[in-house]
mmCIF file of C-alpha atoms in Angstrom:
data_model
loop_
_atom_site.group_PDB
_atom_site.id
_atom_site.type_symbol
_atom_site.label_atom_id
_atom_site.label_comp_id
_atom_site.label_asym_id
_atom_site.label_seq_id
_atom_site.Cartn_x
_atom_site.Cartn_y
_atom_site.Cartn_z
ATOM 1 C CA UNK A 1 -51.785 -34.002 55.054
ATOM 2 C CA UNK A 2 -54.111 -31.381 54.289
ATOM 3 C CA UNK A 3 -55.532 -31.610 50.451
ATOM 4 C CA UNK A 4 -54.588 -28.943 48.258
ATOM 5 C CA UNK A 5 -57.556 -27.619 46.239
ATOM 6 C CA UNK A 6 -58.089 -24.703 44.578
ATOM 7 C CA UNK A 7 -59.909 -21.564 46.883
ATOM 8 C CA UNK A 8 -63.436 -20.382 46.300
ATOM 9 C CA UNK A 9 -64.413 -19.709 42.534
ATOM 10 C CA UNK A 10 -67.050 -17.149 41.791
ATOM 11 C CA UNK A 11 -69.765 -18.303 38.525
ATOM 12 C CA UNK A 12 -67.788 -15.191 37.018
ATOM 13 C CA UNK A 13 -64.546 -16.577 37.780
ATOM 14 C CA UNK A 14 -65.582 -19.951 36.397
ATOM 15 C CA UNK A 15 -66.554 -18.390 33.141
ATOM 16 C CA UNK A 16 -63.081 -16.608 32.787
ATOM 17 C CA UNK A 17 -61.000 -19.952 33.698
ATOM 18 C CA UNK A 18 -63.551 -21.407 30.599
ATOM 19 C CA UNK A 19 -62.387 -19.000 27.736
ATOM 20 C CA UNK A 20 -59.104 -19.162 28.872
ATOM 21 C CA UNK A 21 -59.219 -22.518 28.072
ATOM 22 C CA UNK A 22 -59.746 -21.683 24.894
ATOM 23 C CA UNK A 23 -56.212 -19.924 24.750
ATOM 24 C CA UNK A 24 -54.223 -20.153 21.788
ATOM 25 C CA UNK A 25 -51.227 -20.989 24.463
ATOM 26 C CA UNK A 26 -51.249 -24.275 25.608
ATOM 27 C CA UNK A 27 -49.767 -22.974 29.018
ATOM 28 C CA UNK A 28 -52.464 -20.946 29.930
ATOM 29 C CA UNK A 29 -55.214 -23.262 28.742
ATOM 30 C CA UNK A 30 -53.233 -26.015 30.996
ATOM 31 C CA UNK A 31 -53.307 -23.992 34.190
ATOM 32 C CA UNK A 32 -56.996 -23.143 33.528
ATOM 33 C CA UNK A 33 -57.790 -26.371 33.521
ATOM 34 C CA UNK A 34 -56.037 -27.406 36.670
ATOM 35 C CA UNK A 35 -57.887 -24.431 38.528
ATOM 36 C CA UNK A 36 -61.613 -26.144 36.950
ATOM 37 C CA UNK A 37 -60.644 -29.481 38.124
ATOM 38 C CA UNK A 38 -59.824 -28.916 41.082
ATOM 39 C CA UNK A 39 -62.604 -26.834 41.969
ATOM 40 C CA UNK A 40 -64.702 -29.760 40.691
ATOM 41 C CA UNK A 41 -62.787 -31.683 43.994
ATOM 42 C CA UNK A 42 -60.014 -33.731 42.106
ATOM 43 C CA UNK A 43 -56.760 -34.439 43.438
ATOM 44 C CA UNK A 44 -53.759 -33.221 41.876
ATOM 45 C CA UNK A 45 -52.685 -36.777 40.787
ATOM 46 C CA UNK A 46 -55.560 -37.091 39.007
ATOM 47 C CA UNK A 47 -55.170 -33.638 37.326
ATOM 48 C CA UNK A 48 -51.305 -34.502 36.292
ATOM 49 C CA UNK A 49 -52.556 -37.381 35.105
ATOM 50 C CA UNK A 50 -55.248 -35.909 32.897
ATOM 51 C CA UNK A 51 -53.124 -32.778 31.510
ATOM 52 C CA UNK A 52 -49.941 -34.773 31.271
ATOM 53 C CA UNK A 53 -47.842 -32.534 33.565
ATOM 54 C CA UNK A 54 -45.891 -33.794 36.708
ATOM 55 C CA UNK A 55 -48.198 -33.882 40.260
ATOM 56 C CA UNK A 56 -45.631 -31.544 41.970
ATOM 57 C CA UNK A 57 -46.021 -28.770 38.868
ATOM 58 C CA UNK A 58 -49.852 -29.379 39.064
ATOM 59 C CA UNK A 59 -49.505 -28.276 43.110
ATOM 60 C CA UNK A 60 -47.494 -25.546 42.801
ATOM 61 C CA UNK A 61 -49.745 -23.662 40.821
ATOM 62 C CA UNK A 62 -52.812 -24.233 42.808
ATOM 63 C CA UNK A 63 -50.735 -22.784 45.580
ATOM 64 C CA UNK A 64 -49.637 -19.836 43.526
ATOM 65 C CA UNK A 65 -52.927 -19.134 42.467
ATOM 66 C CA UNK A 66 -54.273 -19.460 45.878
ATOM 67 C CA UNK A 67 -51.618 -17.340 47.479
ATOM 68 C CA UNK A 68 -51.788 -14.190 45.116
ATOM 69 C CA UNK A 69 -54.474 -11.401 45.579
ATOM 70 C CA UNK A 70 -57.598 -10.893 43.733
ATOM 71 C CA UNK A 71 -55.616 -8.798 40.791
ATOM 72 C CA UNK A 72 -52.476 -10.261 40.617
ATOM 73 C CA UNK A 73 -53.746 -14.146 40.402
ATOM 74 C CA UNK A 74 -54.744 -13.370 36.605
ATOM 75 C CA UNK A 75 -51.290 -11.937 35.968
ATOM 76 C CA UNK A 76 -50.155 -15.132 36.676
ATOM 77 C CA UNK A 77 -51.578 -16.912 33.233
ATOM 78 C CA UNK A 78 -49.385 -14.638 31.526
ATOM 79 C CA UNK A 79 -45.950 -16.049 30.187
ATOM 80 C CA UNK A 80 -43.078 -15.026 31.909
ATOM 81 C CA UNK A 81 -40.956 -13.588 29.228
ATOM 82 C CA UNK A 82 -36.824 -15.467 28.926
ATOM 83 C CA UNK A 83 -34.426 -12.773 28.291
ATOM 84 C CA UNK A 84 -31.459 -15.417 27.236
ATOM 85 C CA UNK A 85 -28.415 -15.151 26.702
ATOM 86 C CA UNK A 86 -26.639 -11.755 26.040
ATOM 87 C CA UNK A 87 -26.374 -10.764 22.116
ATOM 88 C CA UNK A 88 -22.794 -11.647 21.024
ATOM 89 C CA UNK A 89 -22.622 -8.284 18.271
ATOM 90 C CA UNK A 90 -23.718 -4.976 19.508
ATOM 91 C CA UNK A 91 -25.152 -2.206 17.925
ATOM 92 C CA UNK A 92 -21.256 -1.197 16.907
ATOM 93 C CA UNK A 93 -21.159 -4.291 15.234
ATOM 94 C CA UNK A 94 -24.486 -3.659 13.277
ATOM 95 C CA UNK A 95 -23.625 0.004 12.243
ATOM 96 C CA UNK A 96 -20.183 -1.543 10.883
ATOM 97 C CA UNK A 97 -21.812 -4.095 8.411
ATOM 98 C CA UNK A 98 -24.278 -1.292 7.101
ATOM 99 C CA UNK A 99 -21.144 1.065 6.886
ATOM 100 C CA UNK A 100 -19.227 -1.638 4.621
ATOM 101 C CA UNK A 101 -22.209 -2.442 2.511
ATOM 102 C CA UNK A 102 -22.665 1.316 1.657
ATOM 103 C CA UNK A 103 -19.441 1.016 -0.097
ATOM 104 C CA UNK A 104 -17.887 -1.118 -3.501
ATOM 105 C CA UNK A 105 -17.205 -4.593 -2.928
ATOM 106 C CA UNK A 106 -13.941 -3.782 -5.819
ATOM 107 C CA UNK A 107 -12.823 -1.167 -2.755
ATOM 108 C CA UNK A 108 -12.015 -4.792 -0.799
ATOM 109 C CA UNK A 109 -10.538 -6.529 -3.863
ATOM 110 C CA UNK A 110 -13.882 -7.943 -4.888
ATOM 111 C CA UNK A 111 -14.075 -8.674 -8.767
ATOM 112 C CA UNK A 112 -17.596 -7.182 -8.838
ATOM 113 C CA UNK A 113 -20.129 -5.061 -7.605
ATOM 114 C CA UNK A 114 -22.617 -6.772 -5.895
ATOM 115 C CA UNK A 115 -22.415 -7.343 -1.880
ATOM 116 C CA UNK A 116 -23.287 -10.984 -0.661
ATOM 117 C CA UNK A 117 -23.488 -11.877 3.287
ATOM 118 C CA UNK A 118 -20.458 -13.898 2.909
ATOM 119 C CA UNK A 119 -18.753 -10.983 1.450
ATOM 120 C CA UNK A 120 -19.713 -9.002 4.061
ATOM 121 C CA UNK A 121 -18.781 -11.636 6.830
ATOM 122 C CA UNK A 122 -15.482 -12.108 5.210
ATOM 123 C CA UNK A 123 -14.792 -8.270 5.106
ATOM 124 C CA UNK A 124 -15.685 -7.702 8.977
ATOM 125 C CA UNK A 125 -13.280 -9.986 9.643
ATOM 126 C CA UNK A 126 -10.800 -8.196 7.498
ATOM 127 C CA UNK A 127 -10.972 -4.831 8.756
ATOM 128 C CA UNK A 128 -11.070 -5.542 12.378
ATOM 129 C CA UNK A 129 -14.571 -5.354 12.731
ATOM 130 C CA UNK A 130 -14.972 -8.975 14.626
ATOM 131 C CA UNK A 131 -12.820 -11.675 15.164
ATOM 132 C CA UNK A 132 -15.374 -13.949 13.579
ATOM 133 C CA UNK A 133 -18.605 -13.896 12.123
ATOM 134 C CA UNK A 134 -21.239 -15.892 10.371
ATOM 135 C CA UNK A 135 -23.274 -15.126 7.561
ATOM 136 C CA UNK A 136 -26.295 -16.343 8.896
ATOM 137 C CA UNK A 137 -25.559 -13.624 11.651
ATOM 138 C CA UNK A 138 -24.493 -10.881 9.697
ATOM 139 C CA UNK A 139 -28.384 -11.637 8.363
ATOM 140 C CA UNK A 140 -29.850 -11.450 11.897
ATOM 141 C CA UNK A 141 -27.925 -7.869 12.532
ATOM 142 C CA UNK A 142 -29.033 -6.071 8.734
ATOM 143 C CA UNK A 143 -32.493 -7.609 8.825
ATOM 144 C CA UNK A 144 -32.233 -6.138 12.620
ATOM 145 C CA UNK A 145 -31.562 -2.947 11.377
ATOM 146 C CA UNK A 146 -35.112 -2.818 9.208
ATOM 147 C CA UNK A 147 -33.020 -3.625 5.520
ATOM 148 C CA UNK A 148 -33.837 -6.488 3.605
ATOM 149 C CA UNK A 149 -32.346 -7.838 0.667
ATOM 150 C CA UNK A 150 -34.353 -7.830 -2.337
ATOM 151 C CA UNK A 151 -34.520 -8.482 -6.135
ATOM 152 C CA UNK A 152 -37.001 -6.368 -8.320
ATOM 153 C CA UNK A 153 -39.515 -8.244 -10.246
ATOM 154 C CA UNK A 154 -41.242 -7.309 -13.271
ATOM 155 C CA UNK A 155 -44.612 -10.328 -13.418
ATOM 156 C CA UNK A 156 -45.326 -10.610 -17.120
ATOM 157 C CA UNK A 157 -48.455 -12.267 -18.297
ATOM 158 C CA UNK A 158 -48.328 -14.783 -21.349
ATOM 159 C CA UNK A 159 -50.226 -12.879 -24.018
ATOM 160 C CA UNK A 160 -49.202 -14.729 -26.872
ATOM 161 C CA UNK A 161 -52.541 -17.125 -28.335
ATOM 162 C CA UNK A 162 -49.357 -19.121 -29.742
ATOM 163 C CA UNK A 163 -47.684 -20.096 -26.630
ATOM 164 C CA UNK A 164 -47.888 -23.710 -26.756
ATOM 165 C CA UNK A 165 -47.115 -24.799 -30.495
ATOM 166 C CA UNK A 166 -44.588 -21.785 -30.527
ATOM 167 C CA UNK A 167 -42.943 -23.781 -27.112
ATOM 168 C CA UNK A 168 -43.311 -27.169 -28.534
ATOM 169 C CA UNK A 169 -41.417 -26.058 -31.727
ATOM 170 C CA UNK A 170 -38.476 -24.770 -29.636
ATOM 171 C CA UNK A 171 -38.358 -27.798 -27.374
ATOM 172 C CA UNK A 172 -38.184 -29.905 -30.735
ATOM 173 C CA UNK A 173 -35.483 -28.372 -31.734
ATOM 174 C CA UNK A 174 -33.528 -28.059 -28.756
ATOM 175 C CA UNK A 175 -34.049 -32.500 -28.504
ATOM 176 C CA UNK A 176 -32.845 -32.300 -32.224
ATOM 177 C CA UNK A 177 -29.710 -30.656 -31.557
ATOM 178 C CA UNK A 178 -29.124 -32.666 -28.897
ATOM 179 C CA UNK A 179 -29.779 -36.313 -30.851
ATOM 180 C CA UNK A 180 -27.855 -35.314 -33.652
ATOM 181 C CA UNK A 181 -24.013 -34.680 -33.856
ATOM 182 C CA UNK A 182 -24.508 -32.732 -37.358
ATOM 183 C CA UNK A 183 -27.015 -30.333 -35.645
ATOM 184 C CA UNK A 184 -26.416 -27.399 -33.082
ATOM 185 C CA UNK A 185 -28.679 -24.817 -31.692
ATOM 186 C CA UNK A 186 -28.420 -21.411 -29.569
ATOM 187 C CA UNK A 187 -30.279 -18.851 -27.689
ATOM 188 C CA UNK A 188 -29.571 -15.522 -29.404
ATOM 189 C CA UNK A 189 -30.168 -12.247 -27.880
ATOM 190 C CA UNK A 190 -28.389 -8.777 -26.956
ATOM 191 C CA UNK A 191 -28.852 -6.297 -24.296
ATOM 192 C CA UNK A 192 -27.457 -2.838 -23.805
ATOM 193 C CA UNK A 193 -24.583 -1.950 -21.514
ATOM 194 C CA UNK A 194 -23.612 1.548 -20.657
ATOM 195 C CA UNK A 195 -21.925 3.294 -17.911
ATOM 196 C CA UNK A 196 -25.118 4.094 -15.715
ATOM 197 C CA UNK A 197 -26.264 2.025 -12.345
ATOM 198 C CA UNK A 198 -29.236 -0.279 -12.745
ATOM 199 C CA UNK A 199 -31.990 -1.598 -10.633
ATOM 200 C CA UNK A 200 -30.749 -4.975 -9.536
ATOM 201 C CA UNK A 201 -31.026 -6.902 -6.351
ATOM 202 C CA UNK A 202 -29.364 -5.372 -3.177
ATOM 203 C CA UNK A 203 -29.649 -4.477 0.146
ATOM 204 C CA UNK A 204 -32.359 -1.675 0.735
ATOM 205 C CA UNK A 205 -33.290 0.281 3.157
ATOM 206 C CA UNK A 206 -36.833 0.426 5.321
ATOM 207 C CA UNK A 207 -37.775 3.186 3.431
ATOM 208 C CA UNK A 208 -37.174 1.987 0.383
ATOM 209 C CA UNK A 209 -39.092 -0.192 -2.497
ATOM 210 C CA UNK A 210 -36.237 -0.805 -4.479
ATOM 211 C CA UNK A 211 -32.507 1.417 -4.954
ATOM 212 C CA UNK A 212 -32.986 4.965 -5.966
ATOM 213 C CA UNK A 213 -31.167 5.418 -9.286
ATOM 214 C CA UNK A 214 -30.144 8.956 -10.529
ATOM 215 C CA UNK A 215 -29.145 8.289 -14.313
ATOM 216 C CA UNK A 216 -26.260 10.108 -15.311
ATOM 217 C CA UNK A 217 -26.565 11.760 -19.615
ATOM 218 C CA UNK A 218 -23.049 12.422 -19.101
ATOM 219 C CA UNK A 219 -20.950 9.002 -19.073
ATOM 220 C CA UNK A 220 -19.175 8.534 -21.901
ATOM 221 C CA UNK A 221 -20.173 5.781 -24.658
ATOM 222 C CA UNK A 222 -22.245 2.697 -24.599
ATOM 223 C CA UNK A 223 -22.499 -0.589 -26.809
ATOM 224 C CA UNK A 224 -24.161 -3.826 -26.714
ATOM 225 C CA UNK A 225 -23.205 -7.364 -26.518
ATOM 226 C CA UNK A 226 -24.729 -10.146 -28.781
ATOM 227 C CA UNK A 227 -24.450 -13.355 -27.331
ATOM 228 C CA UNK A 228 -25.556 -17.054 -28.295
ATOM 229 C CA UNK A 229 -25.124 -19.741 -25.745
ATOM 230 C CA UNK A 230 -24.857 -22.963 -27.076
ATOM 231 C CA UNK A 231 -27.759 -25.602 -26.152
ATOM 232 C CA UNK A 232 -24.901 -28.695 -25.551
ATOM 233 C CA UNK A 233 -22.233 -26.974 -23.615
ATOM 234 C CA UNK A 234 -23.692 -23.547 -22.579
ATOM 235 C CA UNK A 235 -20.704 -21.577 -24.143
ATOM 236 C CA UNK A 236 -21.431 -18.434 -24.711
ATOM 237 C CA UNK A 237 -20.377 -16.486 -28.243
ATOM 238 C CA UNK A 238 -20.222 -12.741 -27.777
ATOM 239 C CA UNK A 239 -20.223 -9.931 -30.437
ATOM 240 C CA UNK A 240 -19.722 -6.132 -29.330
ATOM 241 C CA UNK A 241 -21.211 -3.260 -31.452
ATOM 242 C CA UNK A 242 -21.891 0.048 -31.048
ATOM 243 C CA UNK A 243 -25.407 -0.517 -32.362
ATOM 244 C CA UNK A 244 -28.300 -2.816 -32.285
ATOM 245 C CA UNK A 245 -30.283 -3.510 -35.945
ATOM 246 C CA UNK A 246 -30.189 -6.099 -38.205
ATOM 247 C CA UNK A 247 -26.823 -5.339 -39.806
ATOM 248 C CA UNK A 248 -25.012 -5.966 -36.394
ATOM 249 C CA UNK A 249 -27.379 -9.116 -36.369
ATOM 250 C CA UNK A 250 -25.918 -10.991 -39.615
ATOM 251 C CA UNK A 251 -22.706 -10.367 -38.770
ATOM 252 C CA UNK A 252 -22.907 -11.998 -35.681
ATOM 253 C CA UNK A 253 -25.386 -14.866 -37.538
ATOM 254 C CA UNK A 254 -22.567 -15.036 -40.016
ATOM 255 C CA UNK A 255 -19.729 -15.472 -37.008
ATOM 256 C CA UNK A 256 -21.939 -18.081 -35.832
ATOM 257 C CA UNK A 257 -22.241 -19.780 -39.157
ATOM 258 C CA UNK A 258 -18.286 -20.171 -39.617
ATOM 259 C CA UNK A 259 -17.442 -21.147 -36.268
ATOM 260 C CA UNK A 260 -20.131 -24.035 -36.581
ATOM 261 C CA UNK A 261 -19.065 -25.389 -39.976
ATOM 262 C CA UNK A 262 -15.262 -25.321 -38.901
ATOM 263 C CA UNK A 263 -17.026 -27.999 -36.717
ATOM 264 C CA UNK A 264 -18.846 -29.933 -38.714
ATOM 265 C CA UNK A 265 -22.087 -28.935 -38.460
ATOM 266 C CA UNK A 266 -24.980 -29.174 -40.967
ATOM 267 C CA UNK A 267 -27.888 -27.028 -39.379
ATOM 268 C CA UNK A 268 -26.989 -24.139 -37.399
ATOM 269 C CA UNK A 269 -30.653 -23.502 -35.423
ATOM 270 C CA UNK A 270 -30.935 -20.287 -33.806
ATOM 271 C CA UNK A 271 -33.156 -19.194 -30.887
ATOM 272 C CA UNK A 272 -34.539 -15.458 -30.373
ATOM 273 C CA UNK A 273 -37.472 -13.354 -29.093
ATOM 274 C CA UNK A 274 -39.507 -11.474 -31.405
ATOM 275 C CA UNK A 275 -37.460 -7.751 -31.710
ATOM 276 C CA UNK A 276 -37.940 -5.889 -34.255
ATOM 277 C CA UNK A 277 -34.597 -5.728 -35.572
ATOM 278 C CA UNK A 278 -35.077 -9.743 -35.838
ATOM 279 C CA UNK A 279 -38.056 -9.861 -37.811
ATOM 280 C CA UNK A 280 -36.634 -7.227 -39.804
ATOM 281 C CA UNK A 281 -37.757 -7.809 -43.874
ATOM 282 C CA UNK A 282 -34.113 -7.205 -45.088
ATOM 283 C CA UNK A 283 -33.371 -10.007 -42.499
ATOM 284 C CA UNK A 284 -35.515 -12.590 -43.633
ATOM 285 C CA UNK A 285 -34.876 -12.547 -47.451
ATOM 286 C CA UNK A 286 -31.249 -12.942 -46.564
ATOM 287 C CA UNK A 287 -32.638 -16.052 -44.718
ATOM 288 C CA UNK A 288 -33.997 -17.679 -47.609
ATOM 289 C CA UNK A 289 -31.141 -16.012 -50.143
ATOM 290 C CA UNK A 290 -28.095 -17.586 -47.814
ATOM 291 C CA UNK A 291 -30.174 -21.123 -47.537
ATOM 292 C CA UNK A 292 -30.601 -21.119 -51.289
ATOM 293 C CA UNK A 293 -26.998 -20.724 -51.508
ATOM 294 C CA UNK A 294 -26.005 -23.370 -48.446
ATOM 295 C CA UNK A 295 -28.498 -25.919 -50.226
ATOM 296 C CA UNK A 296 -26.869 -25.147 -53.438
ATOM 297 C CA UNK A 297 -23.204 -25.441 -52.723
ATOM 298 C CA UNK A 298 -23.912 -27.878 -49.915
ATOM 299 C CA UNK A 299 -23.195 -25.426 -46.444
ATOM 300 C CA UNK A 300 -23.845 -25.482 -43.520
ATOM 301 C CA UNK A 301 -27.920 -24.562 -43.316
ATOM 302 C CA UNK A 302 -29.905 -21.614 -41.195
ATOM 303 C CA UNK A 303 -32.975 -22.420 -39.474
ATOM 304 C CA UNK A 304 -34.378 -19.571 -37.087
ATOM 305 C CA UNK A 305 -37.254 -19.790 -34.328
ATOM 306 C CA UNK A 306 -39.085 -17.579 -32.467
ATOM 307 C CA UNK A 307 -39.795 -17.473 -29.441
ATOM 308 C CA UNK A 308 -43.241 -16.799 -28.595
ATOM 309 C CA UNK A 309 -43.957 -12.682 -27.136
ATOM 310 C CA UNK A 310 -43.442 -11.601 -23.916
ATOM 311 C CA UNK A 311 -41.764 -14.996 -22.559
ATOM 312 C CA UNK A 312 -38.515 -14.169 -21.721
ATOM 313 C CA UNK A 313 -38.162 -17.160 -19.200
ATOM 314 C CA UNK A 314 -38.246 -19.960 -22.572
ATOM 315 C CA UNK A 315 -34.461 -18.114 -23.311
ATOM 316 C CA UNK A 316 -31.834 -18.359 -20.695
ATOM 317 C CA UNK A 317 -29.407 -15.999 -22.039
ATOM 318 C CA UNK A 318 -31.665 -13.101 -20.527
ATOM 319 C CA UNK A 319 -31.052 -14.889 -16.645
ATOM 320 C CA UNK A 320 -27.364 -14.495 -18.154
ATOM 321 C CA UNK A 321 -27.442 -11.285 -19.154
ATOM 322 C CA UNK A 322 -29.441 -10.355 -15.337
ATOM 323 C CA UNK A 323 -26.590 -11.678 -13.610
ATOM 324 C CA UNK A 324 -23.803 -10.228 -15.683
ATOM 325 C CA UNK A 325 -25.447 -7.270 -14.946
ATOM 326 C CA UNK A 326 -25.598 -7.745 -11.330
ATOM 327 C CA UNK A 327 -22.369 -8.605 -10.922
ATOM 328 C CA UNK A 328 -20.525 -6.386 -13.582
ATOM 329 C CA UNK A 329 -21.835 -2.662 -13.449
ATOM 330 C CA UNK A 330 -24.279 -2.952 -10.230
ATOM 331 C CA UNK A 331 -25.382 -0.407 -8.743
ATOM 332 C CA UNK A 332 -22.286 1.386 -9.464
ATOM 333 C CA UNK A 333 -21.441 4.312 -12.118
ATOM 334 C CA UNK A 334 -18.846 3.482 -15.102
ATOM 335 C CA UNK A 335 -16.962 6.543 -16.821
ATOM 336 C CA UNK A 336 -15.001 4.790 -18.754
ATOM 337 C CA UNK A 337 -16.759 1.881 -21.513
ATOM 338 C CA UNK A 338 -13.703 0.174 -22.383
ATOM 339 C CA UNK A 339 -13.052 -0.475 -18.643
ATOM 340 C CA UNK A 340 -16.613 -1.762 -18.111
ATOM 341 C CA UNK A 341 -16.323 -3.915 -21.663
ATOM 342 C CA UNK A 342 -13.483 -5.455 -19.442
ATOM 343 C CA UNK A 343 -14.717 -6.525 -16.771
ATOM 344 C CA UNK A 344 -17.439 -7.550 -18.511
ATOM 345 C CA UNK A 345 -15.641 -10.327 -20.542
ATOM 346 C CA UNK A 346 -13.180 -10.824 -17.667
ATOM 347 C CA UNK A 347 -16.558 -12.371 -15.816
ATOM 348 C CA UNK A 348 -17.763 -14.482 -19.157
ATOM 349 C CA UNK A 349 -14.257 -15.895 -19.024
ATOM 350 C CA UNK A 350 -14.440 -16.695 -15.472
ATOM 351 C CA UNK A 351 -17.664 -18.235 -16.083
ATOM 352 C CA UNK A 352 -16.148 -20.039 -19.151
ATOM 353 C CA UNK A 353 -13.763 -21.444 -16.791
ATOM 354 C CA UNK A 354 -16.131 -22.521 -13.925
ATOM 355 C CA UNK A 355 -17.882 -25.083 -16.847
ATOM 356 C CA UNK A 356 -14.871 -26.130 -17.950
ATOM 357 C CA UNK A 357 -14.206 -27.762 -14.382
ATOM 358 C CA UNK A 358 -17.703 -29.124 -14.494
ATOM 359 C CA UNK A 359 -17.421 -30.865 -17.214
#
């Protein structure tokens, strides 16, 4: 049987089979190899044995290598590309799912505005778009289709020299309130709520940084919601104004304070950031005027701490307030506030309910 070897190798040959042995592919450094060792006389057991590759695979390159001409032999190194299997969604399908994200999730009975992929998997389904889909594909065909889905992030630097005693305090309290029955805290803050879109996450286009908001100066009415979730069960207590100053702020302080000694409490311990309408000087001499009077007639007692500036992430209302946010008014124009209000505590019952179960 005559020996199968590789054919005549030129020095400049030899130097090309050497880088390409230095391939990032481990098939096309393999096959260099074989063509070296073989030149070099070995058999082609010995070369499976050395690369690890069976003796007939090991022969049928040297033949293939041998048999092409001068050109097409260094095509051969090149992996043949595997088309696979068919796609199972076409471009119909793909054109669909950007059609129905376009639109309002509440247009498909959805209870808010913000489009998920198993939303969007569960409303092709729906409307006759496929007989079934996954969400993992429905990602495949819009990240196909050059959108992405994308939250916009504002990186804040700490900038506060008082960081770390400011954090320690707050984490001392928050263990107090949870060691002792008498004593409850809360994360205090409010945010604004109107009838105009805002930037939230969503599905974007290629073009596109982040949604393209046109603010509207004619919807009607806005008002904003102080809330105080509680550190032990992570109720929240919600206040609606029309305004935002410290007025607005005692009264919901003072809500707070009732509901708290109806329970039993001794020390109510509130949470905030450093607004101005917090720090306000008709604010804090009705601190020390109301704890005069608790200490005096023996009521329940006010202790306030703040957080330190520009650290949102130590108070986990604001997450609450970003999803609310997200899932309430969305991207989506409101012309009517009491409708919006609505929906609004429609989704911090829901959420109400969804502890109650884990508890």
């Amino acid at each position: 049987m005559k020996k199968i070897q590789a054919g005549h190798l030129s020095k400049k040959h030899l130097k090309k089979l050497r880088r390409l042995q230095r391939h990032r592919l481990t098939i096309v450094s393999r096959r260099a190899t074989i063509l070296i060792l073989s030149y070099q006389g070995r058999s082609c057991s010995q070369i499976a044995d050395m690369v690890g590759l069976h003796v007939q695979t090991v022969r049928n390159w040297i033949k293939a290598f041998n048999s092409a001409d001068r050109k097409g032999r260094w095509n051969l190194f090149k992996p043949q590309p595997h088309p696979g299997r068919k796609p199972t969604f076409d471009e119909k399908v793909q054109q669909g799912l950007l059609d129905i994200f376009k639109e309002s999730p509440r247009k498909y009975g959805f209870s808010d505005s913000r489009w998920t992929l198993h939303r969007l998997a569960e409303v092709a389904v729906r409307t006759g778009l496929v007989s079934s889909i996954s969400h993992e594909s429905v990602r495949r065909l819009i990240n196909k289709s050059k959108h992405s889905y994308r939250r916009l992030k504002a990186w804040l630097k700490i900038t506060d020299s008082q960081y770390d005693r400011k954090k320690r305090w707050r984490d001392w309290a928050v263990a107090w309130a949870k060691q002792d029955a008498t004593v409850s805290a809360v994360y205090q803050d409010e945010s604004w709520f109107s009838g105009n879109p805002r930037l939230v996450r969503g599905w974007v286009g290629p073009l596109h940084k982040g949604r393209v908001i046109i603010l509207q100066d004619n919807l009607p009415g806005f008002w904003v919601l102080y809330a105080a979730m509680d550190v032990e069960d992570s109720r929240v207590h919600r206040y609606y104004a029309e305004k935002c100053n410290n007025r607005q702020v005692k009264k919901q302080l003072l809500r707070l304070l009732k509901h708290y000694e109806q329970l039993g409490k001794r020390v109510l311990i509130v949470i905030w950031d450093n607004a101005s309408y917090h720090k306000a000087g008709r604010l804090r001499r009705w601190f020390r005027r109301y704890n005069r009077w608790a200490k005096r007639e023996g009521r329940i007692r006010l202790l306030v701490i703040r957080l330190p500036k520009r650290s949102p992430w130590l108070n986990p209302i604001e997450s609450i307030f970003m999803h609310t946010k997200a899932q309430v008014p969305g991207p989506l124009p409101y012309y009517d506030p009491y409708e919006l209000k609505r929906l609004v505590e429609l989704h911090f019952e829901e959420r109400e309910a969804r502890l109650a179960q884990t508890r």
